[in-house]
mmCIF file of C-alpha atoms in Angstrom:
data_model
loop_
_atom_site.group_PDB
_atom_site.id
_atom_site.type_symbol
_atom_site.label_atom_id
_atom_site.label_comp_id
_atom_site.label_asym_id
_atom_site.label_seq_id
_atom_site.Cartn_x
_atom_site.Cartn_y
_atom_site.Cartn_z
ATOM 1 C CA UNK M 836 46.083 26.326 -26.478
ATOM 2 C CA UNK M 837 46.824 26.686 -22.752
ATOM 3 C CA UNK M 838 48.943 29.784 -23.566
ATOM 4 C CA UNK M 839 46.085 31.333 -25.566
ATOM 5 C CA UNK M 840 43.646 30.708 -22.737
ATOM 6 C CA UNK M 841 46.024 32.351 -20.250
ATOM 7 C CA UNK M 842 46.400 35.458 -22.486
ATOM 8 C CA UNK M 843 42.627 35.757 -22.827
ATOM 9 C CA UNK M 844 42.219 35.525 -19.051
ATOM 10 C CA UNK M 845 44.865 38.202 -18.519
ATOM 11 C CA UNK M 846 43.163 40.586 -20.968
ATOM 12 C CA UNK M 847 39.831 40.164 -19.175
ATOM 13 C CA UNK M 848 41.478 40.855 -15.837
ATOM 14 C CA UNK M 849 43.054 44.072 -17.143
ATOM 15 C CA UNK M 850 39.747 45.416 -18.485
ATOM 16 C CA UNK M 851 39.013 48.680 -16.679
ATOM 17 C CA UNK M 852 35.571 49.563 -15.379
ATOM 18 C CA UNK M 853 34.194 52.626 -17.147
ATOM 19 C CA UNK M 854 33.625 55.385 -14.621
ATOM 20 C CA UNK M 855 30.594 57.600 -15.393
ATOM 21 C CA UNK M 856 31.356 61.236 -16.178
ATOM 22 C CA UNK M 857 29.286 62.461 -13.227
ATOM 23 C CA UNK M 858 31.212 60.220 -10.838
ATOM 24 C CA UNK M 859 34.513 61.567 -12.183
ATOM 25 C CA UNK M 860 33.331 65.130 -11.600
ATOM 26 C CA UNK M 861 32.155 64.242 -8.085
ATOM 27 C CA UNK M 862 35.591 62.781 -7.325
ATOM 28 C CA UNK M 863 37.576 65.645 -8.849
ATOM 29 C CA UNK M 864 35.500 68.531 -7.517
ATOM 30 C CA UNK M 865 37.173 70.288 -4.596
ATOM 31 C CA UNK M 866 35.453 73.267 -2.971
ATOM 32 C CA UNK M 867 37.273 74.608 0.099
ATOM 33 C CA UNK M 868 35.202 76.268 2.814
ATOM 34 C CA UNK M 869 36.571 79.774 2.450
ATOM 35 C CA UNK M 870 33.616 81.638 4.015
ATOM 36 C CA UNK M 871 33.356 82.249 7.759
ATOM 37 C CA UNK M 872 30.212 82.536 9.881
ATOM 38 C CA UNK M 873 30.982 84.738 12.891
ATOM 39 C CA UNK M 874 27.723 83.898 14.658
ATOM 40 C CA UNK M 875 28.067 80.132 14.523
ATOM 41 C CA UNK M 876 31.899 80.096 14.468
ATOM 42 C CA UNK M 877 32.248 77.739 11.518
ATOM 43 C CA UNK M 878 33.549 77.726 7.957
ATOM 44 C CA UNK M 879 31.259 77.098 5.011
ATOM 45 C CA UNK M 880 31.084 77.260 1.208
ATOM 46 C CA UNK M 881 28.593 79.295 -0.814
ATOM 47 C CA UNK M 882 26.730 78.435 -4.021
ATOM 48 C CA UNK M 883 29.052 80.805 -5.867
ATOM 49 C CA UNK M 884 32.100 78.918 -4.532
ATOM 50 C CA UNK M 885 30.714 75.630 -5.860
ATOM 51 C CA UNK M 886 29.811 77.127 -9.236
ATOM 52 C CA UNK M 887 33.293 78.606 -9.688
ATOM 53 C CA UNK M 888 34.958 75.297 -8.801
ATOM 54 C CA UNK M 889 32.764 73.123 -11.022
ATOM 55 C CA UNK M 890 32.881 75.248 -14.206
ATOM 56 C CA UNK M 891 36.310 73.964 -15.365
ATOM 57 C CA UNK M 892 35.121 70.372 -14.877
ATOM 58 C CA UNK M 893 31.944 71.022 -16.861
ATOM 59 C CA UNK M 894 34.093 72.292 -19.732
ATOM 60 C CA UNK M 895 36.548 69.399 -19.386
ATOM 61 C CA UNK M 896 33.837 66.734 -19.726
ATOM 62 C CA UNK M 897 31.478 68.603 -22.079
ATOM 63 C CA UNK M 898 28.680 68.855 -19.528
ATOM 64 C CA UNK M 899 25.678 71.176 -19.674
ATOM 65 C CA UNK M 900 24.335 72.491 -16.358
ATOM 66 C CA UNK M 901 21.405 74.903 -16.225
ATOM 67 C CA UNK M 902 18.954 76.030 -13.546
ATOM 68 C CA UNK M 903 15.243 76.822 -13.477
ATOM 69 C CA UNK M 904 13.877 78.920 -10.638
ATOM 70 C CA UNK M 905 10.387 78.762 -9.173
ATOM 71 C CA UNK M 906 8.617 80.083 -6.083
ATOM 72 C CA UNK M 907 5.913 78.198 -4.244
ATOM 73 C CA UNK M 908 3.732 79.205 -1.318
ATOM 74 C CA UNK M 909 3.232 76.584 1.366
ATOM 75 C CA UNK M 910 0.882 77.794 4.056
ATOM 76 C CA UNK M 911 1.844 81.385 4.749
ATOM 77 C CA UNK M 912 5.504 81.001 3.779
ATOM 78 C CA UNK M 913 7.216 81.240 0.388
ATOM 79 C CA UNK M 914 9.773 78.695 -0.815
ATOM 80 C CA UNK M 915 12.314 79.092 -3.585
ATOM 81 C CA UNK M 916 12.901 75.974 -5.688
ATOM 82 C CA UNK M 917 16.021 75.780 -7.837
ATOM 83 C CA UNK M 918 15.979 72.915 -10.350
ATOM 84 C CA UNK M 919 19.360 71.813 -11.703
ATOM 85 C CA UNK M 920 19.368 70.224 -15.172
ATOM 86 C CA UNK M 921 22.529 68.166 -15.672
ATOM 87 C CA UNK M 922 23.357 66.631 -19.079
ATOM 88 C CA UNK M 923 26.463 64.842 -20.305
ATOM 89 C CA UNK M 924 27.078 62.350 -23.137
ATOM 90 C CA UNK M 925 25.875 59.481 -20.933
ATOM 91 C CA UNK M 926 22.900 60.693 -18.933
ATOM 92 C CA UNK M 927 20.552 63.501 -17.908
ATOM 93 C CA UNK M 928 19.694 64.232 -14.284
ATOM 94 C CA UNK M 929 17.305 66.666 -12.600
ATOM 95 C CA UNK M 930 17.853 67.713 -8.979
ATOM 96 C CA UNK M 931 15.785 70.100 -6.854
ATOM 97 C CA UNK M 932 16.945 72.384 -4.058
ATOM 98 C CA UNK M 933 14.453 74.082 -1.700
ATOM 99 C CA UNK M 934 14.954 77.082 0.572
ATOM 100 C CA UNK M 935 12.383 79.111 2.450
ATOM 101 C CA UNK M 936 12.343 82.883 2.270
ATOM 102 C CA UNK M 937 12.921 84.591 5.584
ATOM 103 C CA UNK M 938 9.904 86.573 6.771
ATOM 104 C CA UNK M 939 12.177 89.475 7.584
ATOM 105 C CA UNK M 940 15.873 90.182 7.661
ATOM 106 C CA UNK M 941 17.450 93.354 8.979
ATOM 107 C CA UNK M 942 19.033 95.565 6.352
ATOM 108 C CA UNK M 943 17.598 93.609 3.410
ATOM 109 C CA UNK M 944 14.768 94.513 1.026
ATOM 110 C CA UNK M 945 12.406 91.979 -0.588
ATOM 111 C CA UNK M 946 14.623 91.380 -3.620
ATOM 112 C CA UNK M 947 17.652 90.699 -1.407
ATOM 113 C CA UNK M 948 15.672 88.239 0.723
ATOM 114 C CA UNK M 949 14.548 86.391 -2.424
ATOM 115 C CA UNK M 950 18.119 86.419 -3.738
ATOM 116 C CA UNK M 951 19.393 84.922 -0.497
ATOM 117 C CA UNK M 952 16.814 82.112 -0.644
ATOM 118 C CA UNK M 953 17.704 81.484 -4.297
ATOM 119 C CA UNK M 954 21.394 81.196 -3.408
ATOM 120 C CA UNK M 955 20.677 78.667 -0.650
ATOM 121 C CA UNK M 956 18.357 76.616 -2.888
ATOM 122 C CA UNK M 957 21.037 76.571 -5.622
ATOM 123 C CA UNK M 958 23.628 75.450 -3.081
ATOM 124 C CA UNK M 959 21.414 72.601 -1.882
ATOM 125 C CA UNK M 960 20.768 71.427 -5.461
ATOM 126 C CA UNK M 961 24.480 71.520 -6.300
ATOM 127 C CA UNK M 962 25.292 69.708 -3.078
ATOM 128 C CA UNK M 963 22.900 66.882 -3.937
ATOM 129 C CA UNK M 964 24.085 66.631 -7.540
ATOM 130 C CA UNK M 965 27.817 66.571 -6.805
ATOM 131 C CA UNK M 966 27.622 64.826 -3.387
ATOM 132 C CA UNK M 967 29.125 67.741 -1.489
ATOM 133 C CA UNK M 968 29.199 67.268 2.262
ATOM 134 C CA UNK M 969 28.059 70.499 3.912
ATOM 135 C CA UNK M 970 28.582 69.621 7.560
ATOM 136 C CA UNK M 971 30.526 72.084 9.663
ATOM 137 C CA UNK M 972 34.100 70.868 9.994
ATOM 138 C CA UNK M 973 35.379 70.497 13.543
ATOM 139 C CA UNK M 974 38.843 71.557 12.388
ATOM 140 C CA UNK M 975 37.402 74.694 10.808
ATOM 141 C CA UNK M 976 36.579 76.151 14.209
ATOM 142 C CA UNK M 977 38.610 79.186 15.158
ATOM 143 C CA UNK M 978 41.198 78.156 17.770
ATOM 144 C CA UNK M 979 40.925 79.520 21.277
ATOM 145 C CA UNK M 980 44.035 80.365 23.254
ATOM 146 C CA UNK M 981 44.751 79.294 26.817
ATOM 147 C CA UNK M 982 43.713 82.663 28.258
ATOM 148 C CA UNK M 983 40.321 82.418 26.573
ATOM 149 C CA UNK M 984 39.768 78.891 27.902
ATOM 150 C CA UNK M 985 40.772 79.938 31.449
ATOM 151 C CA UNK M 986 38.423 82.902 31.265
ATOM 152 C CA UNK M 987 35.582 80.636 30.200
ATOM 153 C CA UNK M 988 36.265 78.276 33.099
ATOM 154 C CA UNK M 989 35.976 81.140 35.603
ATOM 155 C CA UNK M 990 32.496 82.161 34.422
ATOM 156 C CA UNK M 991 29.724 81.438 36.952
ATOM 157 C CA UNK M 992 27.428 78.563 36.059
ATOM 158 C CA UNK M 993 24.246 79.659 34.316
ATOM 159 C CA UNK M 994 20.909 79.108 36.004
ATOM 160 C CA UNK M 995 18.183 77.125 34.234
ATOM 161 C CA UNK M 996 16.270 80.336 33.612
ATOM 162 C CA UNK M 997 19.309 81.930 31.970
ATOM 163 C CA UNK M 998 19.869 78.857 29.804
ATOM 164 C CA UNK M 999 16.234 78.880 28.666
ATOM 165 C CA UNK M 1000 16.383 82.596 27.829
ATOM 166 C CA UNK M 1001 19.614 82.041 25.905
ATOM 167 C CA UNK M 1002 18.192 79.036 24.053
ATOM 168 C CA UNK M 1003 15.175 81.058 22.923
ATOM 169 C CA UNK M 1004 17.516 83.544 21.222
ATOM 170 C CA UNK M 1005 19.659 80.915 19.466
ATOM 171 C CA UNK M 1006 19.427 81.208 15.675
ATOM 172 C CA UNK M 1007 20.103 78.759 12.859
ATOM 173 C CA UNK M 1008 20.587 79.259 9.131
ATOM 174 C CA UNK M 1009 17.209 78.220 7.754
ATOM 175 C CA UNK M 1010 15.423 78.804 4.460
ATOM 176 C CA UNK M 1011 17.704 81.504 3.137
ATOM 177 C CA UNK M 1012 17.957 83.437 6.388
ATOM 178 C CA UNK M 1013 18.344 83.144 10.141
ATOM 179 C CA UNK M 1014 15.487 81.831 12.237
ATOM 180 C CA UNK M 1015 15.294 81.177 15.961
ATOM 181 C CA UNK M 1016 15.679 77.489 16.644
ATOM 182 C CA UNK M 1017 12.757 77.579 19.059
ATOM 183 C CA UNK M 1018 10.514 78.869 16.231
ATOM 184 C CA UNK M 1019 11.632 76.092 13.886
ATOM 185 C CA UNK M 1020 10.839 73.583 16.645
ATOM 186 C CA UNK M 1021 7.375 75.137 17.025
ATOM 187 C CA UNK M 1022 6.776 74.795 13.269
ATOM 188 C CA UNK M 1023 7.824 71.161 13.477
ATOM 189 C CA UNK M 1024 5.401 70.600 16.341
ATOM 190 C CA UNK M 1025 2.650 72.179 14.217
ATOM 191 C CA UNK M 1026 3.289 69.656 11.436
ATOM 192 C CA UNK M 1027 5.541 71.710 9.121
ATOM 193 C CA UNK M 1028 7.221 69.052 6.959
ATOM 194 C CA UNK M 1029 10.067 71.353 5.845
ATOM 195 C CA UNK M 1030 10.884 72.185 9.464
ATOM 196 C CA UNK M 1031 10.927 68.484 10.343
ATOM 197 C CA UNK M 1032 13.267 67.657 7.454
ATOM 198 C CA UNK M 1033 15.594 70.510 8.421
ATOM 199 C CA UNK M 1034 15.706 69.515 12.088
ATOM 200 C CA UNK M 1035 16.325 65.843 11.274
ATOM 201 C CA UNK M 1036 19.345 66.877 9.205
ATOM 202 C CA UNK M 1037 20.554 69.568 11.628
ATOM 203 C CA UNK M 1038 20.325 67.285 14.676
ATOM 204 C CA UNK M 1039 22.348 64.549 12.980
ATOM 205 C CA UNK M 1040 25.324 66.854 12.353
ATOM 206 C CA UNK M 1041 26.611 66.927 15.925
ATOM 207 C CA UNK M 1042 25.774 65.832 19.495
ATOM 208 C CA UNK M 1043 25.600 69.528 20.478
ATOM 209 C CA UNK M 1044 22.824 70.136 17.952
ATOM 210 C CA UNK M 1045 20.894 67.149 19.288
ATOM 211 C CA UNK M 1046 21.337 68.396 22.861
ATOM 212 C CA UNK M 1047 20.145 71.907 21.920
ATOM 213 C CA UNK M 1048 17.075 70.457 20.180
ATOM 214 C CA UNK M 1049 16.130 68.288 23.188
ATOM 215 C CA UNK M 1050 16.673 71.181 25.613
ATOM 216 C CA UNK M 1051 14.344 73.462 23.655
ATOM 217 C CA UNK M 1052 11.697 70.735 23.280
ATOM 218 C CA UNK M 1053 11.815 69.758 26.966
ATOM 219 C CA UNK M 1054 12.523 73.065 28.711
ATOM 220 C CA UNK M 1055 10.996 75.680 26.393
ATOM 221 C CA UNK M 1056 8.114 74.244 24.401
ATOM 222 C CA UNK M 1057 6.745 71.866 27.049
ATOM 223 C CA UNK M 1058 6.677 74.629 29.653
ATOM 224 C CA UNK M 1059 4.888 76.928 27.189
ATOM 225 C CA UNK M 1060 2.154 74.342 26.648
ATOM 226 C CA UNK M 1061 1.901 73.411 30.328
#
């Protein structure tokens, strides 16, 4: 009897926990950041990169993944909403990704602007569904050589006025296009919920982002309202 009890205990100990299909896909999915943003000097991945990487895993686990697209006007701006419908043999999940259309973008017609917003919204939905971290990697920054660093050290220190002028021209990737950070901060101050959500996320990505946000709020917007 003691031997039988010991065998039963051993079998229970060896029982493996069943890992959900979605969790297995999240663990196996690898999407390198093969795209490069020259303006911000960082690597990133596109919606198309994620889709290409996840397709073999969808086939492997018999998963269905489809998208519905919708456009919604909030105030005077238009948002693209991509809804991902995930279904495997264990569960069904719906995830939404939002992106705002840029009011204007050089060299792009209306259909291209909508397509850009759609791509960003799809990327956000995929990122939520498969738990893809989209922060800018510090090690993805292009290296600078010693000569470049020495040259930077020799530059005269910028005046406050120059820093404010430079800050007002700084752009971020927002809502399917590039927007000036100072404008996004103005929208936040006016009660734009989407702008607030974006800035909360953007500020948390790095101390530099937080510093840029505080500088614009304190040096640009407060002086405008003074």
